[in-house]
Amino acid sequence: MAKFVPVEPFDIVIFGGTGDLSRRKLLPALYHRWLDGQIPPSSVIIGTARSAMEASAYRALARTACQAASGKNWDAAEWTRFEKILHYAAIDATDPGADWPALKGLLTPGEQRPRVFYLATSPHIYVDICRAIGRAGLASDQARVVLEKPIGTDLGSARAINDGVGEVFSEQQVFRIDHYLGKETVQNLMVLRFANMLFEPLWSHNYIDHVQITVAEDLGLEGRADYYDRSGALRDMVQNHLLQLLCLTAMEPPNDLRDDDIRTEKIKVLNALGFISPAQVRQTVRGQYTAGLHGGLPVRGYLEELSSATVSETETFVAIKAEVKNWRWAGVPFYLRTGKRMSGRHSDIVIQFKPAPHNIFGQGVESVNRLVIRLQPDEAVRLFVQIKEPGPGGLRVKSLPLNLSYAESFTLRYPDAYERLLMDIVRGNLSLFMRRDEVEAAWRWVDGLIEAWEVSRYRPEPYPAGTDGPLSAAMLMDRDGRSWWKESQA
């Protein structure tokens, strides 16, 4: 049975402690780790923001957030104990003259325990915050700094952030977080591949026809209009989430599970990704949702949701046919797809194997196996195999899954992505976090695609909200004699 191992006592300072990420993810994650006995009571959690606020008011804000996120796991008695380690300090992190006496007074004296600085803020002030931490003398040897995505908006800005943060913290102290890497099924991908001889010998162009990676969202901008219109689906999702999933799917076996061994294999995949030139731009699809239906109710289009602009060429949908140009994957297309206001919310990795070399069962009988890894909303791993359908009237073949459902197989509540990653940060385990060269290699590839779009003047194609993207996305697969996998095929 799974057992939660406590971490050593630590201090964590959350910059942006009253923001959306803190309320929805970070504070509930810390509370849940407290409930499972992983956080010692001598630890210190400090939220910071510019606004003046009493500690009692911050604890009330945190209580509301944690209670909403906990549901039936809410424990009022445990909250009373947990809130004793929860504090607040008003800080203007961009003020170069600030000495932060209030923060220093809350931190545990000495430099022997892990001290985590979580930057849940806009990336454009990451460097300012880190320099302020350095000037305040708080960047101890046991300090770690956590950077949320996106790290920059292109290769140049990513390098500038990495350089600025690197002035204060060594690379071993920098935790560039992508919460997708903390999901159980994402980590299980390595176990499936490298702990089961059933799969690894088949994991190459010899037996795999193609790979699909989809991260679909059914919501629209949800209050992120200003940020999203400067970013778009390519920068917001492909540069980090989808490329990280591609790396874990395509990487070679690492020597062991040490952080740099895993991250070195991922960077090899990014370096092998074929650049998409203007002449190859039809290997991609850009889309922008228009008015449509969500849950049977009418919803506005992207342009109508923007607060200040009536014209925008920002994409809300991207589909890409990519290729990993190395010995293992030569000739195997990787189809990447992500978008907002799609027909449903789901994230899947689909490994489609090649058909049997000779079909002895006649026309209309599919002889294709698929491994479907569902990341959300209901984490599962399903291997679709062909079996004979029972009954008289001839031999009928049907595709059915061997199904591993996390909800059905594991009754114990297991940590969500942020819970797991926060404990790894305290432990100093970098294996599920991005190295500097990973981030920059991903931006180098994305910058090439953005340039190809600009040179070819490739504009977004409209698609109605509540659908699976533009028609061109289906045609991208259809031209290759393939189609996007759907849950209805299960």
CSV table of C-alpha atoms in Angstrom, one decimal:
chain,number,residue,atom,x,y,z
A,1,MET,CA,0.0,0.0,0.0
A,2,ALA,CA,1.2,3.5,-0.8
A,3,LYS,CA,2.7,5.3,2.2
A,4,PHE,CA,3.2,9.0,2.5
A,5,VAL,CA,6.8,9.8,3.7
A,6,PRO,CA,7.1,13.1,5.6
A,7,VAL,CA,9.5,15.7,4.3
A,8,GLU,CA,11.9,17.5,6.6
A,9,PRO,CA,10.7,20.9,8.1
A,10,PHE,CA,10.8,23.7,5.5
A,11,ASP,CA,9.9,27.3,4.9
A,12,ILE,CA,8.0,28.3,1.8
A,13,VAL,CA,7.4,31.9,0.6
A,14,ILE,CA,4.7,32.2,-2.1
A,15,PHE,CA,5.0,35.4,-4.0
A,16,GLY,CA,1.6,36.2,-5.4
A,17,GLY,CA,0.1,34.5,-2.4
A,18,THR,CA,-3.4,35.9,-2.9
A,19,GLY,CA,-3.5,35.2,-6.6
A,20,ASP,CA,-5.5,32.6,-8.6
A,21,LEU,CA,-2.8,30.0,-8.7
A,22,SER,CA,-2.2,30.2,-5.0
A,23,ARG,CA,-5.9,29.9,-4.1
A,24,ARG,CA,-6.8,27.2,-6.6
A,25,LYS,CA,-3.7,25.0,-6.4
A,26,LEU,CA,-0.8,25.9,-4.1
A,27,LEU,CA,-2.6,26.5,-0.8
A,28,PRO,CA,-4.9,23.5,-1.2
A,29,ALA,CA,-2.0,21.3,-2.2
A,30,LEU,CA,-0.1,22.2,1.0
A,31,TYR,CA,-3.2,21.6,3.1
A,32,HIS,CA,-3.7,18.2,1.6
A,33,ARG,CA,-0.1,17.2,2.2
A,34,TRP,CA,-0.6,18.4,5.8
A,35,LEU,CA,-3.7,16.1,6.1
A,36,ASP,CA,-1.6,13.1,5.0
A,37,GLY,CA,1.1,13.9,7.5
A,38,GLN,CA,3.8,14.9,5.1
A,39,ILE,CA,4.4,18.4,6.4
A,40,PRO,CA,5.9,18.7,9.9
A,41,PRO,CA,4.2,21.2,12.2
A,42,SER,CA,7.5,23.2,12.5
A,43,SER,CA,7.3,24.2,8.9
A,44,VAL,CA,6.4,27.8,7.9
A,45,ILE,CA,4.2,28.8,5.0
A,46,ILE,CA,4.2,32.6,4.1
A,47,GLY,CA,2.0,34.2,1.5
A,48,THR,CA,3.1,37.5,0.1
A,49,ALA,CA,1.5,40.2,-2.1
A,50,ARG,CA,1.6,44.0,-2.4
A,51,SER,CA,-1.6,44.6,-0.5
A,52,ALA,CA,-1.6,45.2,3.2
A,53,MET,CA,-3.5,42.4,5.0
A,54,GLU,CA,-3.7,41.0,8.5
A,55,ALA,CA,-2.5,37.4,8.9
A,56,SER,CA,-6.0,36.5,10.1
A,57,ALA,CA,-7.6,37.8,6.9
A,58,TYR,CA,-5.1,35.8,4.9
A,59,ARG,CA,-5.9,32.6,6.8
A,60,ALA,CA,-9.6,33.2,6.2
A,61,LEU,CA,-8.9,33.6,2.4
A,62,ALA,CA,-6.8,30.4,2.5
A,63,ARG,CA,-9.5,28.6,4.5
A,64,THR,CA,-12.1,29.4,1.8
A,65,ALA,CA,-9.9,28.2,-1.0
A,66,CYS,CA,-8.8,25.0,0.8
A,67,GLN,CA,-12.4,24.1,1.8
A,68,ALA,CA,-13.7,24.6,-1.7
A,69,ALA,CA,-10.9,22.4,-3.1
A,70,SER,CA,-11.1,19.7,-0.4
A,71,GLY,CA,-14.8,18.7,-0.7
A,72,LYS,CA,-15.4,15.7,1.5
A,73,ASN,CA,-11.7,15.7,2.6
A,74,TRP,CA,-12.2,18.9,4.6
A,75,ASP,CA,-11.3,18.6,8.2
A,76,ALA,CA,-12.0,21.7,10.3
A,77,ALA,CA,-10.0,20.4,13.3
A,78,GLU,CA,-6.9,19.8,11.1
A,79,TRP,CA,-7.4,23.2,9.5
A,80,THR,CA,-7.1,24.8,13.0
A,81,ARG,CA,-3.7,23.1,13.4
A,82,PHE,CA,-2.6,23.8,9.8
A,83,GLU,CA,-3.3,27.6,9.9
A,84,LYS,CA,-0.9,28.0,12.8
A,85,ILE,CA,2.0,27.6,10.3
A,86,LEU,CA,0.3,29.9,7.8
A,87,HIS,CA,1.5,33.6,7.7
A,88,TYR,CA,1.3,36.7,5.5
A,89,ALA,CA,3.7,39.5,4.7
A,90,ALA,CA,3.0,42.5,2.5
A,91,ILE,CA,5.9,42.9,0.0
A,92,ASP,CA,6.5,44.9,-3.1
A,93,ALA,CA,8.9,42.5,-4.8
A,94,THR,CA,9.8,45.1,-7.5
A,95,ASP,CA,11.0,47.8,-5.0
A,96,PRO,CA,14.8,47.7,-5.1
A,97,GLY,CA,15.1,49.5,-1.8
A,98,ALA,CA,12.9,47.1,0.2
A,99,ASP,CA,14.6,45.2,3.0
A,100,TRP,CA,11.7,42.9,3.8
A,101,PRO,CA,12.0,43.0,7.6
A,102,ALA,CA,8.5,41.5,8.0
A,103,LEU,CA,9.4,38.5,5.9
A,104,LYS,CA,12.7,38.0,7.6
A,105,GLY,CA,11.0,38.0,10.9
A,106,LEU,CA,8.7,35.1,9.8
A,107,LEU,CA,11.4,32.9,8.4
A,108,THR,CA,13.1,30.3,10.5
A,109,PRO,CA,16.4,31.6,11.8
A,110,GLY,CA,19.5,30.0,10.3
A,111,GLU,CA,20.1,28.5,6.9
A,112,GLN,CA,20.0,24.7,7.5
A,113,ARG,CA,16.4,23.9,6.4
A,114,PRO,CA,15.0,24.0,2.8
A,115,ARG,CA,13.7,27.5,2.0
A,116,VAL,CA,11.4,27.6,-1.0
A,117,PHE,CA,10.6,30.8,-2.9
A,118,TYR,CA,7.6,30.1,-5.2
A,119,LEU,CA,7.1,32.8,-7.8
A,120,ALA,CA,3.3,32.6,-8.6
A,121,THR,CA,3.5,35.9,-10.3
A,122,SER,CA,3.9,37.3,-13.8
A,123,PRO,CA,7.1,36.0,-15.4
A,124,HIS,CA,8.2,39.5,-16.3
A,125,ILE,CA,9.1,40.2,-12.6
A,126,TYR,CA,10.9,36.9,-12.0
A,127,VAL,CA,14.3,38.5,-12.3
A,128,ASP,CA,13.4,41.5,-10.1
A,129,ILE,CA,12.1,39.1,-7.3
A,130,CYS,CA,15.2,36.9,-7.4
A,131,ARG,CA,17.5,39.9,-7.3
A,132,ALA,CA,15.6,41.3,-4.3
A,133,ILE,CA,15.9,37.9,-2.6
A,134,GLY,CA,19.6,38.0,-3.1
A,135,ARG,CA,19.9,41.6,-1.8
A,136,ALA,CA,17.9,40.6,1.3
A,137,GLY,CA,20.5,37.9,2.0
A,138,LEU,CA,17.8,35.1,1.8
A,139,ALA,CA,19.3,33.0,-1.0
A,140,SER,CA,21.0,30.4,1.3
A,141,ASP,CA,22.6,27.2,0.1
A,142,GLN,CA,19.3,25.4,1.0
A,143,ALA,CA,17.2,27.9,-0.9
A,144,ARG,CA,15.2,26.9,-4.0
A,145,VAL,CA,13.3,29.1,-6.4
A,146,VAL,CA,10.2,27.9,-8.4
A,147,LEU,CA,9.4,29.4,-11.8
A,148,GLU,CA,6.0,28.9,-13.3
A,149,LYS,CA,5.4,28.8,-17.0
A,150,PRO,CA,5.7,30.5,-19.3
A,151,ILE,CA,9.3,31.3,-18.9
A,152,GLY,CA,9.5,34.1,-21.5
A,153,THR,CA,7.7,34.7,-24.7
A,154,ASP,CA,10.4,33.6,-27.0
A,155,LEU,CA,14.0,32.3,-26.9
A,156,GLY,CA,15.5,35.7,-26.2
A,157,SER,CA,13.3,36.5,-23.3
A,158,ALA,CA,13.7,33.0,-21.9
A,159,ARG,CA,17.4,33.4,-21.9
A,160,ALA,CA,17.1,36.8,-20.2
A,161,ILE,CA,15.0,35.3,-17.4
A,162,ASN,CA,17.4,32.4,-17.0
A,163,ASP,CA,20.4,34.7,-16.9
A,164,GLY,CA,18.8,37.0,-14.3
A,165,VAL,CA,17.6,34.2,-12.1
A,166,GLY,CA,21.1,32.5,-12.5
A,167,GLU,CA,22.7,35.6,-11.0
A,168,VAL,CA,21.2,34.7,-7.6
A,169,PHE,CA,20.5,30.9,-7.8
A,170,SER,CA,22.5,28.1,-9.2
A,171,GLU,CA,20.9,25.8,-11.8
A,172,GLN,CA,20.5,23.1,-9.1
A,173,GLN,CA,18.4,25.5,-7.1
A,174,VAL,CA,16.0,26.5,-9.9
A,175,PHE,CA,12.8,24.4,-10.3
A,176,ARG,CA,11.0,25.3,-13.5
A,177,ILE,CA,7.6,23.7,-13.0
A,178,ASP,CA,5.2,22.1,-15.5
A,179,HIS,CA,2.4,20.6,-13.5
A,180,TYR,CA,1.7,18.0,-16.2
A,181,LEU,CA,4.9,16.3,-15.2
A,182,GLY,CA,3.5,15.7,-11.8
A,183,LYS,CA,0.4,13.8,-13.0
A,184,GLU,CA,0.4,10.1,-12.0
A,185,THR,CA,-0.2,8.8,-15.5
A,186,VAL,CA,2.6,11.0,-17.0
A,187,GLN,CA,5.0,9.4,-14.5
A,188,ASN,CA,3.5,6.0,-15.2
A,189,LEU,CA,4.5,6.4,-18.8
A,190,MET,CA,8.1,5.8,-17.9
A,191,VAL,CA,7.2,2.8,-15.8
A,192,LEU,CA,5.1,1.3,-18.6
A,193,ARG,CA,7.9,1.7,-21.1
A,194,PHE,CA,11.0,0.8,-19.0
A,195,ALA,CA,9.6,-1.7,-16.5
A,196,ASN,CA,7.6,-3.8,-18.9
A,197,MET,CA,9.4,-5.8,-21.6
A,198,LEU,CA,6.0,-6.1,-23.3
A,199,PHE,CA,6.3,-2.5,-24.6
A,200,GLU,CA,9.9,-1.4,-24.9
A,201,PRO,CA,10.8,-3.7,-27.8
A,202,LEU,CA,7.8,-2.4,-29.7
A,203,TRP,CA,8.5,1.3,-28.9
A,204,SER,CA,9.9,2.4,-32.3
A,205,HIS,CA,9.2,3.0,-36.0
A,206,ASN,CA,9.3,-0.7,-36.5
A,207,TYR,CA,5.9,-1.2,-34.8
A,208,ILE,CA,4.4,2.2,-34.1
A,209,ASP,CA,2.4,3.8,-36.9
A,210,HIS,CA,2.0,7.3,-35.3
A,211,VAL,CA,1.5,9.1,-31.9
A,212,GLN,CA,-1.2,11.6,-31.0
A,213,ILE,CA,-1.0,14.0,-28.1
A,214,THR,CA,-4.1,16.0,-27.3
A,215,VAL,CA,-4.7,18.6,-24.6
A,216,ALA,CA,-8.3,19.8,-25.1
A,217,GLU,CA,-10.1,22.4,-23.0
A,218,ASP,CA,-13.8,23.2,-23.2
A,219,LEU,CA,-13.5,26.6,-21.4
A,220,GLY,CA,-12.8,29.9,-23.0
A,221,LEU,CA,-10.6,32.7,-21.6
A,222,GLU,CA,-12.0,32.6,-18.1
A,223,GLY,CA,-10.5,36.0,-17.1
A,224,ARG,CA,-7.2,35.5,-18.8
A,225,ALA,CA,-8.0,37.6,-21.9
A,226,ASP,CA,-5.1,40.1,-21.7
A,227,TYR,CA,-2.5,37.4,-21.1
A,228,TYR,CA,-3.8,34.9,-23.6
A,229,ASP,CA,-4.1,37.4,-26.4
A,230,ARG,CA,-0.4,38.1,-26.1
A,231,SER,CA,0.4,34.4,-25.9
A,232,GLY,CA,-1.9,32.1,-27.9
A,233,ALA,CA,-2.2,28.3,-27.8
A,234,LEU,CA,1.3,27.7,-29.3
A,235,ARG,CA,3.2,29.7,-26.6
A,236,ASP,CA,0.7,28.9,-23.7
A,237,MET,CA,0.4,25.1,-24.2
A,238,VAL,CA,2.6,23.6,-27.0
A,239,GLN,CA,5.9,25.1,-25.8
A,240,ASN,CA,5.7,23.5,-22.4
A,241,HIS,CA,2.9,20.9,-21.8
A,242,LEU,CA,2.7,19.2,-25.2
A,243,LEU,CA,6.5,19.2,-25.9
A,244,GLN,CA,7.1,17.8,-22.4
A,245,LEU,CA,4.6,15.0,-23.1
A,246,LEU,CA,6.3,14.4,-26.4
A,247,CYS,CA,9.7,14.1,-24.7
A,248,LEU,CA,8.6,11.5,-22.2
A,249,THR,CA,6.9,9.5,-24.9
A,250,ALA,CA,9.9,9.6,-27.3
A,251,MET,CA,12.9,9.7,-25.0
A,252,GLU,CA,15.5,6.9,-24.7
A,253,PRO,CA,15.8,4.9,-21.5
A,254,PRO,CA,17.8,7.0,-18.9
A,255,ASN,CA,20.7,5.3,-17.1
A,256,ASP,CA,18.6,5.6,-13.9
A,257,LEU,CA,16.1,8.0,-12.3
A,258,ARG,CA,18.5,10.7,-11.2
A,259,ASP,CA,17.2,14.1,-12.3
A,260,ASP,CA,19.9,15.0,-14.8
A,261,ASP,CA,19.8,11.5,-16.5
A,262,ILE,CA,16.1,11.9,-17.2
A,263,ARG,CA,16.4,15.5,-18.3
A,264,THR,CA,19.4,14.8,-20.6
A,265,GLU,CA,17.3,12.2,-22.5
A,266,LYS,CA,14.5,14.7,-22.9
A,267,ILE,CA,16.8,17.4,-24.3
A,268,LYS,CA,17.9,14.9,-26.9
A,269,VAL,CA,14.3,14.6,-28.2
A,270,LEU,CA,13.9,18.4,-28.4
A,271,ASN,CA,17.1,18.7,-30.3
A,272,ALA,CA,15.9,16.0,-32.7
A,273,LEU,CA,12.6,17.7,-33.5
A,274,GLY,CA,12.5,18.7,-37.1
A,275,PHE,CA,12.0,22.4,-37.7
A,276,ILE,CA,8.9,23.4,-39.7
A,277,SER,CA,9.8,25.8,-42.5
A,278,PRO,CA,7.4,28.2,-44.4
A,279,ALA,CA,7.2,25.6,-47.1
A,280,GLN,CA,5.9,23.0,-44.6
A,281,VAL,CA,3.5,25.3,-42.8
A,282,ARG,CA,0.5,23.1,-44.0
A,283,GLN,CA,1.8,20.6,-41.5
A,284,THR,CA,0.2,22.8,-38.9
A,285,VAL,CA,-3.3,24.2,-38.3
A,286,ARG,CA,-4.1,27.5,-36.5
A,287,GLY,CA,-7.7,28.1,-35.3
A,288,GLN,CA,-9.7,30.7,-33.4
A,289,TYR,CA,-13.1,29.8,-31.9
A,290,THR,CA,-16.3,31.7,-32.8
A,291,ALA,CA,-19.6,31.7,-31.1
A,292,GLY,CA,-21.1,28.3,-30.4
A,293,LEU,CA,-22.5,26.0,-27.7
A,294,HIS,CA,-21.0,24.7,-24.5
A,295,GLY,CA,-23.0,22.3,-22.4
A,296,GLY,CA,-26.0,23.1,-24.6
A,297,LEU,CA,-25.9,26.8,-23.9
A,298,PRO,CA,-24.7,29.6,-26.2
A,299,VAL,CA,-21.2,31.0,-25.6
A,300,ARG,CA,-19.4,33.9,-27.1
A,301,GLY,CA,-16.6,33.7,-29.6
A,302,TYR,CA,-13.0,34.6,-28.8
A,303,LEU,CA,-13.1,38.1,-30.3
A,304,GLU,CA,-16.3,38.9,-28.3
A,305,GLU,CA,-14.5,37.8,-25.0
A,306,LEU,CA,-11.6,40.1,-25.5
A,307,SER,CA,-11.9,43.2,-23.3
A,308,SER,CA,-10.3,45.8,-25.6
A,309,ALA,CA,-9.7,44.4,-29.1
A,310,THR,CA,-12.2,43.6,-31.8
A,311,VAL,CA,-9.5,42.2,-34.2
A,312,SER,CA,-7.0,39.6,-33.2
A,313,GLU,CA,-5.0,36.9,-35.0
A,314,THR,CA,-4.1,35.1,-31.8
A,315,GLU,CA,-4.7,31.3,-32.2
A,316,THR,CA,-6.8,29.4,-29.7
A,317,PHE,CA,-6.2,26.1,-31.4
A,318,VAL,CA,-3.1,24.5,-32.8
A,319,ALA,CA,-2.5,21.1,-34.5
A,320,ILE,CA,1.0,20.1,-35.6
A,321,LYS,CA,2.4,17.2,-37.5
A,322,ALA,CA,5.9,16.9,-36.0
A,323,GLU,CA,8.8,14.5,-36.5
A,324,VAL,CA,11.5,13.3,-34.2
A,325,LYS,CA,14.4,12.8,-36.5
A,326,ASN,CA,16.4,10.1,-34.9
A,327,TRP,CA,17.1,6.3,-35.3
A,328,ARG,CA,14.1,5.2,-33.1
A,329,TRP,CA,11.4,7.4,-34.5
A,330,ALA,CA,12.4,8.1,-38.2
A,331,GLY,CA,9.2,8.3,-40.3
A,332,VAL,CA,6.8,8.2,-37.3
A,333,PRO,CA,4.6,11.3,-37.2
A,334,PHE,CA,3.7,12.9,-33.9
A,335,TYR,CA,0.4,14.7,-34.1
A,336,LEU,CA,0.0,17.4,-31.5
A,337,ARG,CA,-3.3,19.2,-30.8
A,338,THR,CA,-4.5,21.7,-28.2
A,339,GLY,CA,-7.3,24.2,-28.1
A,340,LYS,CA,-9.9,26.1,-26.1
A,341,ARG,CA,-13.7,25.8,-26.4
A,342,MET,CA,-13.4,22.3,-27.8
A,343,SER,CA,-16.1,19.7,-27.4
A,344,GLY,CA,-14.8,18.4,-24.1
A,345,ARG,CA,-11.9,18.6,-21.6
A,346,HIS,CA,-9.5,15.8,-21.9
A,347,SER,CA,-5.7,15.1,-22.3
A,348,ASP,CA,-4.6,11.9,-24.0
A,349,ILE,CA,-1.5,10.3,-25.4
A,350,VAL,CA,-2.4,7.7,-28.1
A,351,ILE,CA,0.2,5.3,-29.3
A,352,GLN,CA,-1.2,3.6,-32.4
A,353,PHE,CA,0.6,0.5,-33.5
A,354,LYS,CA,0.9,-0.7,-37.1
A,355,PRO,CA,-1.7,-3.1,-38.4
A,356,ALA,CA,-1.0,-6.8,-38.6
A,357,PRO,CA,1.0,-7.5,-41.8
A,358,HIS,CA,-1.8,-9.7,-43.2
A,359,ASN,CA,-5.5,-9.6,-42.3
A,360,ILE,CA,-7.0,-13.1,-42.3
A,361,PHE,CA,-10.4,-12.0,-41.0
A,362,GLY,CA,-11.8,-10.2,-44.0
A,363,GLN,CA,-12.9,-6.7,-44.9
A,364,GLY,CA,-14.2,-4.5,-42.1
A,365,VAL,CA,-12.1,-6.0,-39.4
A,366,GLU,CA,-9.7,-3.7,-37.8
A,367,SER,CA,-6.3,-5.2,-36.8
A,368,VAL,CA,-4.8,-2.2,-35.0
A,369,ASN,CA,-3.8,-2.0,-31.4
A,370,ARG,CA,-3.8,1.3,-29.5
A,371,LEU,CA,-2.3,2.3,-26.1
A,372,VAL,CA,-4.4,5.2,-24.8
A,373,ILE,CA,-3.0,7.1,-21.8
A,374,ARG,CA,-5.6,9.4,-20.4
A,375,LEU,CA,-4.1,12.2,-18.3
A,376,GLN,CA,-7.4,14.0,-17.4
A,377,PRO,CA,-10.1,14.2,-16.3
A,378,ASP,CA,-10.2,10.5,-15.3
A,379,GLU,CA,-6.6,9.1,-15.3
A,380,ALA,CA,-6.4,5.7,-16.9
A,381,VAL,CA,-4.3,3.5,-19.2
A,382,ARG,CA,-6.0,1.4,-21.7
A,383,LEU,CA,-4.6,-1.1,-24.2
A,384,PHE,CA,-7.0,-1.9,-27.0
A,385,VAL,CA,-6.8,-5.4,-28.3
A,386,GLN,CA,-8.9,-7.4,-30.8
A,387,ILE,CA,-11.0,-10.2,-29.4
A,388,LYS,CA,-13.7,-12.5,-30.8
A,389,GLU,CA,-17.2,-11.3,-30.0
A,390,PRO,CA,-19.1,-14.2,-28.5
A,391,GLY,CA,-22.2,-15.8,-30.1
A,392,PRO,CA,-23.3,-17.6,-33.2
A,393,GLY,CA,-23.4,-16.2,-36.8
A,394,GLY,CA,-19.8,-16.3,-37.8
A,395,LEU,CA,-16.6,-14.9,-36.5
A,396,ARG,CA,-16.9,-11.2,-35.4
A,397,VAL,CA,-13.9,-9.3,-34.1
A,398,LYS,CA,-14.2,-6.4,-31.7
A,399,SER,CA,-11.7,-3.9,-30.2
A,400,LEU,CA,-11.9,-3.8,-26.4
A,401,PRO,CA,-9.6,-2.2,-23.8
A,402,LEU,CA,-7.5,-3.8,-21.1
A,403,ASN,CA,-8.3,-1.0,-18.7
A,404,LEU,CA,-6.4,0.4,-15.7
A,405,SER,CA,-8.5,3.1,-14.2
A,406,TYR,CA,-6.8,4.9,-11.3
A,407,ALA,CA,-10.2,5.7,-9.7
A,408,GLU,CA,-11.2,2.0,-9.7
A,409,SER,CA,-7.8,0.5,-8.9
A,410,PHE,CA,-6.6,2.8,-6.2
A,411,THR,CA,-9.1,3.7,-3.5
A,412,LEU,CA,-6.6,5.7,-1.5
A,413,ARG,CA,-6.6,9.4,-2.5
A,414,TYR,CA,-3.3,10.0,-4.2
A,415,PRO,CA,-1.6,13.4,-4.4
A,416,ASP,CA,-2.4,15.6,-7.4
A,417,ALA,CA,0.3,17.1,-9.6
A,418,TYR,CA,1.0,20.2,-7.5
A,419,GLU,CA,1.0,18.2,-4.2
A,420,ARG,CA,3.6,15.8,-5.6
A,421,LEU,CA,5.8,18.5,-7.1
A,422,LEU,CA,5.8,20.7,-4.0
A,423,MET,CA,7.1,17.8,-2.0
A,424,ASP,CA,9.8,17.1,-4.6
A,425,ILE,CA,10.9,20.7,-4.4
A,426,VAL,CA,11.3,20.4,-0.6
A,427,ARG,CA,13.3,17.2,-1.1
A,428,GLY,CA,15.5,18.9,-3.8
A,429,ASN,CA,14.4,16.3,-6.5
A,430,LEU,CA,14.8,18.0,-9.9
A,431,SER,CA,13.8,15.0,-12.1
A,432,LEU,CA,10.3,16.3,-12.9
A,433,PHE,CA,11.4,19.9,-13.5
A,434,MET,CA,12.8,21.5,-16.6
A,435,ARG,CA,16.4,22.3,-17.1
A,436,ARG,CA,17.5,25.6,-18.6
A,437,ASP,CA,18.6,24.0,-21.9
A,438,GLU,CA,15.2,22.2,-22.2
A,439,VAL,CA,13.3,25.4,-21.9
A,440,GLU,CA,15.5,27.1,-24.5
A,441,ALA,CA,15.4,24.2,-26.9
A,442,ALA,CA,11.6,24.2,-26.8
A,443,TRP,CA,11.5,27.9,-27.5
A,444,ARG,CA,14.0,27.6,-30.3
A,445,TRP,CA,11.6,25.1,-32.1
A,446,VAL,CA,8.5,27.2,-31.3
A,447,ASP,CA,10.2,30.4,-32.5
A,448,GLY,CA,10.9,28.6,-35.8
A,449,LEU,CA,7.3,27.7,-36.2
A,450,ILE,CA,6.1,31.3,-35.4
A,451,GLU,CA,8.5,32.6,-38.0
A,452,ALA,CA,7.1,30.2,-40.6
A,453,TRP,CA,3.6,31.4,-39.8
A,454,GLU,CA,4.7,35.0,-40.1
A,455,VAL,CA,6.6,34.5,-43.4
A,456,SER,CA,3.7,32.6,-45.0
A,457,ARG,CA,1.1,34.9,-43.5
A,458,TYR,CA,-0.7,31.8,-42.1
A,459,ARG,CA,-3.8,33.1,-40.3
A,460,PRO,CA,-6.1,31.3,-37.8
A,461,GLU,CA,-9.1,29.5,-39.3
A,462,PRO,CA,-12.5,29.9,-37.4
A,463,TYR,CA,-14.2,27.0,-35.7
A,464,PRO,CA,-17.4,27.0,-33.7
A,465,ALA,CA,-17.1,26.7,-29.9
A,466,GLY,CA,-18.0,23.2,-28.8
A,467,THR,CA,-16.4,21.5,-31.7
A,468,ASP,CA,-13.0,19.7,-32.1
A,469,GLY,CA,-11.3,22.6,-34.0
A,470,PRO,CA,-11.1,23.7,-37.6
A,471,LEU,CA,-11.9,21.4,-40.5
A,472,SER,CA,-8.2,21.6,-41.5
A,473,ALA,CA,-7.3,19.7,-38.3
A,474,ALA,CA,-9.3,16.7,-39.5
A,475,MET,CA,-7.8,17.1,-43.0
A,476,LEU,CA,-4.3,17.2,-41.5
A,477,MET,CA,-4.8,13.6,-40.4
A,478,ASP,CA,-7.0,12.6,-43.3
A,479,ARG,CA,-4.3,13.4,-45.9
A,480,ASP,CA,-2.2,10.7,-44.2
A,481,GLY,CA,-5.1,8.2,-44.1
A,482,ARG,CA,-5.5,8.7,-40.3
A,483,SER,CA,-7.9,10.3,-37.9
A,484,TRP,CA,-7.9,11.8,-34.4
A,485,TRP,CA,-8.8,9.2,-31.8
A,486,LYS,CA,-12.1,9.8,-30.0
A,487,GLU,CA,-13.5,8.5,-26.7
A,488,SER,CA,-16.4,7.1,-28.8
A,489,GLN,CA,-14.0,4.7,-30.4
A,490,ALA,CA,-13.5,3.0,-27.0
